[in-house]
């Protein structure tokens, strides 16, 4: 199968030297990419700026802004059997990017922010899509209720819900997986590598069931 994975944060420029971003490390997305490659899948990894080496054998697309990530995901989704949108895309971007560095003054300033385009929602709206669509929900409260809402609103097949306080910039994670058919399963706290392997198995099983895809399980690459 071919996996499309988005990972890491995005940077939304304010002026030539400043931007809005977040603390996402990209570790979960990269671990999913590695886990998929390990068992012989093809991977298109669309990554925001992170301090991680791109996995060997992945098709790697480096992006900075939410708009660049949106365009790359839209362009490559139909080549994929499983789309895993793991990136912590900024929810807002400055309405205008100043062409010159904004000068410091003693006065208060405000920056007008407008919503970014939602990649997961946009792929979920595609008619006759033939790829499994999985999103992530990082929450600090009402984890499952918020994740269930996302599953519905963004019309995806799977939402992987995690506590932002455990997941952010950490090597470990603990997730609850909500499925479009109402099922639910949990992966207990473990290194992200281990969680990623379980997730890849789950995504493949579900994609095979939903879209009658062939699950290629090749022996592990060394
Ligand atoms: O709505 P929220 O940002 O909490 O949703 C999280 C999920 O949506 C993640 O899978 C994230 O990658 C995806 N997302 C996206 N594009 C955005 C915002 C979120 O793909 N602009």
mmCIF file of C-alpha atoms and ligand atoms in Angstrom:
data_model
loop_
_atom_site.group_PDB
_atom_site.id
_atom_site.type_symbol
_atom_site.label_atom_id
_atom_site.label_comp_id
_atom_site.label_asym_id
_atom_site.label_seq_id
_atom_site.Cartn_x
_atom_site.Cartn_y
_atom_site.Cartn_z
ATOM 1 C CA UNK A 1 0.000 0.000 0.000
ATOM 2 C CA UNK A 2 1.009 3.635 -0.289
ATOM 3 C CA UNK A 3 0.838 5.768 2.850
ATOM 4 C CA UNK A 4 0.612 9.567 2.722
ATOM 5 C CA UNK A 5 1.624 11.015 6.078
ATOM 6 C CA UNK A 6 1.678 14.640 7.222
ATOM 7 C CA UNK A 7 3.903 15.414 10.196
ATOM 8 C CA UNK A 8 5.300 18.199 12.322
ATOM 9 C CA UNK A 9 4.195 21.802 12.796
ATOM 10 C CA UNK A 10 3.605 24.470 10.172
ATOM 11 C CA UNK A 11 5.036 27.992 10.197
ATOM 12 C CA UNK A 12 2.770 30.887 9.320
ATOM 13 C CA UNK A 13 4.841 33.951 8.405
ATOM 14 C CA UNK A 14 4.142 37.330 9.985
ATOM 15 C CA UNK A 15 6.994 39.187 8.287
ATOM 16 C CA UNK A 16 10.328 38.094 6.734
ATOM 17 C CA UNK A 17 11.802 37.141 10.135
ATOM 18 C CA UNK A 18 8.829 36.125 12.290
ATOM 19 C CA UNK A 19 6.244 33.365 12.239
ATOM 20 C CA UNK A 20 3.509 31.595 14.251
ATOM 21 C CA UNK A 21 4.091 27.946 15.020
ATOM 22 C CA UNK A 22 3.729 25.308 17.739
ATOM 23 C CA UNK A 23 5.776 22.762 19.699
ATOM 24 C CA UNK A 24 5.038 19.686 17.562
ATOM 25 C CA UNK A 25 8.207 17.566 17.146
ATOM 26 C CA UNK A 26 6.967 15.427 14.241
ATOM 27 C CA UNK A 27 8.013 12.274 16.133
ATOM 28 C CA UNK A 28 4.648 10.491 15.873
ATOM 29 C CA UNK A 29 4.321 11.061 12.117
ATOM 30 C CA UNK A 30 7.924 10.044 11.447
ATOM 31 C CA UNK A 31 7.462 6.904 13.600
ATOM 32 C CA UNK A 32 4.389 5.962 11.532
ATOM 33 C CA UNK A 33 6.382 6.534 8.335
ATOM 34 C CA UNK A 34 9.229 4.292 9.614
ATOM 35 C CA UNK A 35 6.785 1.613 10.776
ATOM 36 C CA UNK A 36 5.030 1.552 7.395
ATOM 37 C CA UNK A 37 8.364 1.353 5.528
ATOM 38 C CA UNK A 38 9.550 -1.463 7.818
ATOM 39 C CA UNK A 39 6.777 -3.739 6.602
ATOM 40 C CA UNK A 40 7.200 -2.875 2.926
ATOM 41 C CA UNK A 41 4.729 -0.065 2.275
ATOM 42 C CA UNK A 42 5.538 2.999 0.167
ATOM 43 C CA UNK A 43 5.508 6.288 2.034
ATOM 44 C CA UNK A 44 4.999 9.885 0.951
ATOM 45 C CA UNK A 45 5.990 11.980 3.966
ATOM 46 C CA UNK A 46 4.900 15.621 3.894
ATOM 47 C CA UNK A 47 6.740 17.289 6.711
ATOM 48 C CA UNK A 48 6.794 20.687 8.362
ATOM 49 C CA UNK A 49 10.065 21.942 9.890
ATOM 50 C CA UNK A 50 11.381 19.410 12.446
ATOM 51 C CA UNK A 51 14.730 18.247 13.812
ATOM 52 C CA UNK A 52 14.439 14.716 12.462
ATOM 53 C CA UNK A 53 16.189 13.004 9.560
ATOM 54 C CA UNK A 54 13.826 12.016 6.741
ATOM 55 C CA UNK A 55 13.319 8.222 6.730
ATOM 56 C CA UNK A 56 15.367 6.434 4.083
ATOM 57 C CA UNK A 57 13.191 5.152 1.242
ATOM 58 C CA UNK A 58 10.345 7.617 1.829
ATOM 59 C CA UNK A 59 9.272 10.148 -0.796
ATOM 60 C CA UNK A 60 9.960 13.231 1.245
ATOM 61 C CA UNK A 61 8.211 16.555 0.691
ATOM 62 C CA UNK A 62 9.411 19.386 2.892
ATOM 63 C CA UNK A 63 6.972 22.259 3.523
ATOM 64 C CA UNK A 64 6.794 25.286 5.804
ATOM 65 C CA UNK A 65 3.317 26.798 5.710
ATOM 66 C CA UNK A 66 -0.153 25.278 6.082
ATOM 67 C CA UNK A 67 -0.864 26.350 2.497
ATOM 68 C CA UNK A 68 2.167 24.416 1.212
ATOM 69 C CA UNK A 69 1.140 21.365 3.256
ATOM 70 C CA UNK A 70 -2.434 21.655 1.932
ATOM 71 C CA UNK A 71 -1.273 21.786 -1.710
ATOM 72 C CA UNK A 72 1.107 18.821 -1.284
ATOM 73 C CA UNK A 73 -1.508 16.649 0.453
ATOM 74 C CA UNK A 74 -4.178 17.523 -2.140
ATOM 75 C CA UNK A 75 -1.761 16.702 -4.963
ATOM 76 C CA UNK A 76 -0.697 13.301 -3.653
ATOM 77 C CA UNK A 77 -3.797 11.947 -1.863
ATOM 78 C CA UNK A 78 -5.135 10.038 -4.860
ATOM 79 C CA UNK A 79 -1.850 8.134 -5.226
ATOM 80 C CA UNK A 80 -2.357 6.828 -1.696
ATOM 81 C CA UNK A 81 -4.261 3.984 -0.053
ATOM 82 C CA UNK A 82 -3.957 5.364 3.467
ATOM 83 C CA UNK A 83 -3.709 9.059 4.387
ATOM 84 C CA UNK A 84 -2.602 9.722 7.958
ATOM 85 C CA UNK A 85 -2.818 13.387 8.869
ATOM 86 C CA UNK A 86 -0.655 13.670 11.899
ATOM 87 C CA UNK A 87 0.658 17.220 11.442
ATOM 88 C CA UNK A 88 -0.077 19.941 13.969
ATOM 89 C CA UNK A 89 -1.243 22.388 11.316
ATOM 90 C CA UNK A 90 -1.634 25.948 12.592
ATOM 91 C CA UNK A 91 -5.306 26.825 12.976
ATOM 92 C CA UNK A 92 -4.726 30.486 12.066
ATOM 93 C CA UNK A 93 -2.436 32.461 9.802
ATOM 94 C CA UNK A 94 -1.819 36.212 9.640
ATOM 95 C CA UNK A 95 -4.297 37.888 7.302
ATOM 96 C CA UNK A 96 -1.406 39.816 5.737
ATOM 97 C CA UNK A 97 2.304 39.043 5.640
ATOM 98 C CA UNK A 98 4.317 42.224 6.031
ATOM 99 C CA UNK A 99 6.923 42.454 3.239
ATOM 100 C CA UNK A 100 9.288 44.312 5.591
ATOM 101 C CA UNK A 101 10.276 43.504 9.182
ATOM 102 C CA UNK A 102 7.716 45.056 11.523
ATOM 103 C CA UNK A 103 9.439 47.787 13.530
ATOM 104 C CA UNK A 104 9.298 47.779 17.296
ATOM 105 C CA UNK A 105 7.415 50.701 18.781
ATOM 106 C CA UNK A 106 6.326 51.390 22.323
ATOM 107 C CA UNK A 107 2.679 50.899 21.344
ATOM 108 C CA UNK A 108 0.482 47.818 21.463
ATOM 109 C CA UNK A 109 0.070 46.114 18.136
ATOM 110 C CA UNK A 110 -2.357 43.451 16.943
ATOM 111 C CA UNK A 111 -2.051 40.920 14.191
ATOM 112 C CA UNK A 112 -5.226 39.935 12.414
ATOM 113 C CA UNK A 113 -5.492 36.161 12.073
ATOM 114 C CA UNK A 114 -7.615 34.200 9.636
ATOM 115 C CA UNK A 115 -8.342 30.446 9.705
ATOM 116 C CA UNK A 116 -6.037 28.180 7.713
ATOM 117 C CA UNK A 117 -7.455 25.630 5.303
ATOM 118 C CA UNK A 118 -8.259 22.305 6.989
ATOM 119 C CA UNK A 119 -6.480 19.537 5.070
ATOM 120 C CA UNK A 120 -8.242 16.669 6.847
ATOM 121 C CA UNK A 121 -11.672 18.182 6.271
ATOM 122 C CA UNK A 122 -10.919 18.906 2.642
ATOM 123 C CA UNK A 123 -9.795 15.309 1.947
ATOM 124 C CA UNK A 124 -12.830 14.049 3.878
ATOM 125 C CA UNK A 125 -15.106 15.984 1.511
ATOM 126 C CA UNK A 126 -13.705 14.306 -1.595
ATOM 127 C CA UNK A 127 -16.346 12.393 -3.513
ATOM 128 C CA UNK A 128 -15.619 8.708 -4.137
ATOM 129 C CA UNK A 129 -12.325 8.719 -2.306
ATOM 130 C CA UNK A 130 -10.498 5.421 -2.422
ATOM 131 C CA UNK A 131 -8.103 5.962 0.450
ATOM 132 C CA UNK A 132 -8.507 5.413 4.163
ATOM 133 C CA UNK A 133 -8.483 8.768 5.940
ATOM 134 C CA UNK A 134 -7.095 8.932 9.469
ATOM 135 C CA UNK A 135 -6.706 12.066 11.550
ATOM 136 C CA UNK A 136 -5.319 12.849 14.970
ATOM 137 C CA UNK A 137 -6.904 14.744 17.828
ATOM 138 C CA UNK A 138 -4.597 16.229 20.432
ATOM 139 C CA UNK A 139 -6.659 17.425 23.362
ATOM 140 C CA UNK A 140 -6.087 18.457 26.934
ATOM 141 C CA UNK A 141 -9.670 17.785 28.031
ATOM 142 C CA UNK A 142 -12.745 15.757 27.006
ATOM 143 C CA UNK A 143 -10.493 13.687 24.769
ATOM 144 C CA UNK A 144 -12.970 11.152 23.465
ATOM 145 C CA UNK A 145 -15.913 13.537 23.083
ATOM 146 C CA UNK A 146 -13.791 15.993 21.095
ATOM 147 C CA UNK A 147 -12.305 13.202 18.996
ATOM 148 C CA UNK A 148 -15.752 11.796 18.195
ATOM 149 C CA UNK A 149 -16.862 15.269 17.085
ATOM 150 C CA UNK A 150 -13.821 15.535 14.790
ATOM 151 C CA UNK A 151 -14.501 12.116 13.288
ATOM 152 C CA UNK A 152 -17.962 13.304 12.289
ATOM 153 C CA UNK A 153 -17.196 16.872 11.250
ATOM 154 C CA UNK A 154 -14.152 15.987 9.158
ATOM 155 C CA UNK A 155 -15.771 12.880 7.670
ATOM 156 C CA UNK A 156 -12.750 10.676 8.242
ATOM 157 C CA UNK A 157 -12.622 6.931 8.905
ATOM 158 C CA UNK A 158 -10.410 6.935 11.971
ATOM 159 C CA UNK A 159 -9.423 9.456 14.624
ATOM 160 C CA UNK A 160 -6.442 8.738 16.831
ATOM 161 C CA UNK A 161 -6.993 10.673 20.028
ATOM 162 C CA UNK A 162 -4.123 11.563 22.307
ATOM 163 C CA UNK A 163 -3.568 13.760 25.314
ATOM 164 C CA UNK A 164 -1.528 16.731 24.120
ATOM 165 C CA UNK A 165 0.272 16.855 27.477
ATOM 166 C CA UNK A 166 1.599 13.294 26.992
ATOM 167 C CA UNK A 167 2.140 13.402 23.227
ATOM 168 C CA UNK A 168 3.734 16.776 22.619
ATOM 169 C CA UNK A 169 7.474 16.682 21.963
ATOM 170 C CA UNK A 170 7.709 13.335 23.765
ATOM 171 C CA UNK A 171 9.054 9.877 22.843
ATOM 172 C CA UNK A 172 5.985 8.172 24.260
ATOM 173 C CA UNK A 173 2.299 8.189 23.528
ATOM 174 C CA UNK A 174 -0.976 6.627 24.630
ATOM 175 C CA UNK A 175 -3.925 6.691 22.234
ATOM 176 C CA UNK A 176 -7.591 5.895 21.882
ATOM 177 C CA UNK A 177 -8.629 5.048 18.335
ATOM 178 C CA UNK A 178 -12.172 5.849 17.247
ATOM 179 C CA UNK A 179 -13.521 4.222 14.078
ATOM 180 C CA UNK A 180 -16.234 5.513 11.774
ATOM 181 C CA UNK A 181 -18.297 2.369 12.401
ATOM 182 C CA UNK A 182 -18.476 3.177 16.123
ATOM 183 C CA UNK A 183 -15.727 0.810 17.301
ATOM 184 C CA UNK A 184 -13.077 1.978 19.727
ATOM 185 C CA UNK A 185 -9.718 0.601 20.797
ATOM 186 C CA UNK A 186 -6.857 1.740 23.020
ATOM 187 C CA UNK A 187 -3.071 1.502 22.824
ATOM 188 C CA UNK A 188 -1.527 1.869 26.284
ATOM 189 C CA UNK A 189 1.391 4.180 26.973
ATOM 190 C CA UNK A 190 4.452 3.017 25.030
ATOM 191 C CA UNK A 191 7.311 4.436 22.928
ATOM 192 C CA UNK A 192 5.968 6.164 19.813
ATOM 193 C CA UNK A 193 7.751 3.530 17.670
ATOM 194 C CA UNK A 194 5.689 0.753 19.239
ATOM 195 C CA UNK A 195 2.440 2.747 19.044
ATOM 196 C CA UNK A 196 3.240 3.485 15.376
ATOM 197 C CA UNK A 197 3.628 -0.217 14.519
ATOM 198 C CA UNK A 198 0.238 -0.972 16.054
ATOM 199 C CA UNK A 199 -1.344 1.951 14.215
ATOM 200 C CA UNK A 200 0.052 0.800 10.854
ATOM 201 C CA UNK A 201 -1.452 -2.674 11.420
ATOM 202 C CA UNK A 202 -4.808 -1.123 12.325
ATOM 203 C CA UNK A 203 -4.811 1.264 9.324
ATOM 204 C CA UNK A 204 -3.999 -1.591 6.917
ATOM 205 C CA UNK A 205 -6.645 -3.861 8.358
ATOM 206 C CA UNK A 206 -9.289 -1.157 8.118
ATOM 207 C CA UNK A 207 -8.238 -0.032 4.609
ATOM 208 C CA UNK A 208 -8.338 -3.638 3.404
ATOM 209 C CA UNK A 209 -11.815 -4.073 4.861
ATOM 210 C CA UNK A 210 -13.222 -0.776 3.578
ATOM 211 C CA UNK A 211 -11.756 -0.596 0.123
ATOM 212 C CA UNK A 212 -10.915 -4.211 -0.618
ATOM 213 C CA UNK A 213 -7.234 -3.267 -0.869
ATOM 214 C CA UNK A 214 -4.480 -5.848 -0.976
ATOM 215 C CA UNK A 215 -2.376 -5.679 2.167
ATOM 216 C CA UNK A 216 1.250 -6.195 1.140
ATOM 217 C CA UNK A 217 3.112 -7.632 4.063
ATOM 218 C CA UNK A 218 6.687 -8.019 2.983
ATOM 219 C CA UNK A 219 9.309 -9.196 5.463
ATOM 220 C CA UNK A 220 10.981 -6.385 7.361
ATOM 221 C CA UNK A 221 13.504 -4.239 5.544
ATOM 222 C CA UNK A 222 16.927 -4.055 7.136
HETATM 223 O O1 LIG B 1 -9.308 20.496 14.353
HETATM 224 P P1 LIG B 1 -7.991 19.984 14.808
HETATM 225 O O2 LIG B 1 -6.838 20.854 14.400
HETATM 226 O O3 LIG B 1 -7.919 19.650 16.275
HETATM 227 O O4 LIG B 1 -7.863 18.573 14.043
HETATM 228 C C1 LIG B 1 -6.732 17.786 14.140
HETATM 229 C C2 LIG B 1 -6.605 16.925 12.921
HETATM 230 O O5 LIG B 1 -6.876 17.684 11.741
HETATM 231 C C3 LIG B 1 -5.200 16.394 12.737
HETATM 232 O O6 LIG B 1 -5.283 15.150 12.067
HETATM 233 C C4 LIG B 1 -4.554 17.449 11.854
HETATM 234 O O7 LIG B 1 -3.458 16.956 11.139
HETATM 235 C C5 LIG B 1 -5.707 17.827 10.952
HETATM 236 N N1 LIG B 1 -5.687 19.224 10.469
HETATM 237 C C6 LIG B 1 -5.434 19.474 9.139
HETATM 238 N N2 LIG B 1 -5.451 20.770 8.666
HETATM 239 C C7 LIG B 1 -5.689 21.803 9.503
HETATM 240 C C8 LIG B 1 -5.945 21.562 10.864
HETATM 241 C C9 LIG B 1 -5.928 20.258 11.320
HETATM 242 O O8 LIG B 1 -5.201 18.520 8.380
HETATM 243 N N3 LIG B 1 -5.686 23.043 9.017
#
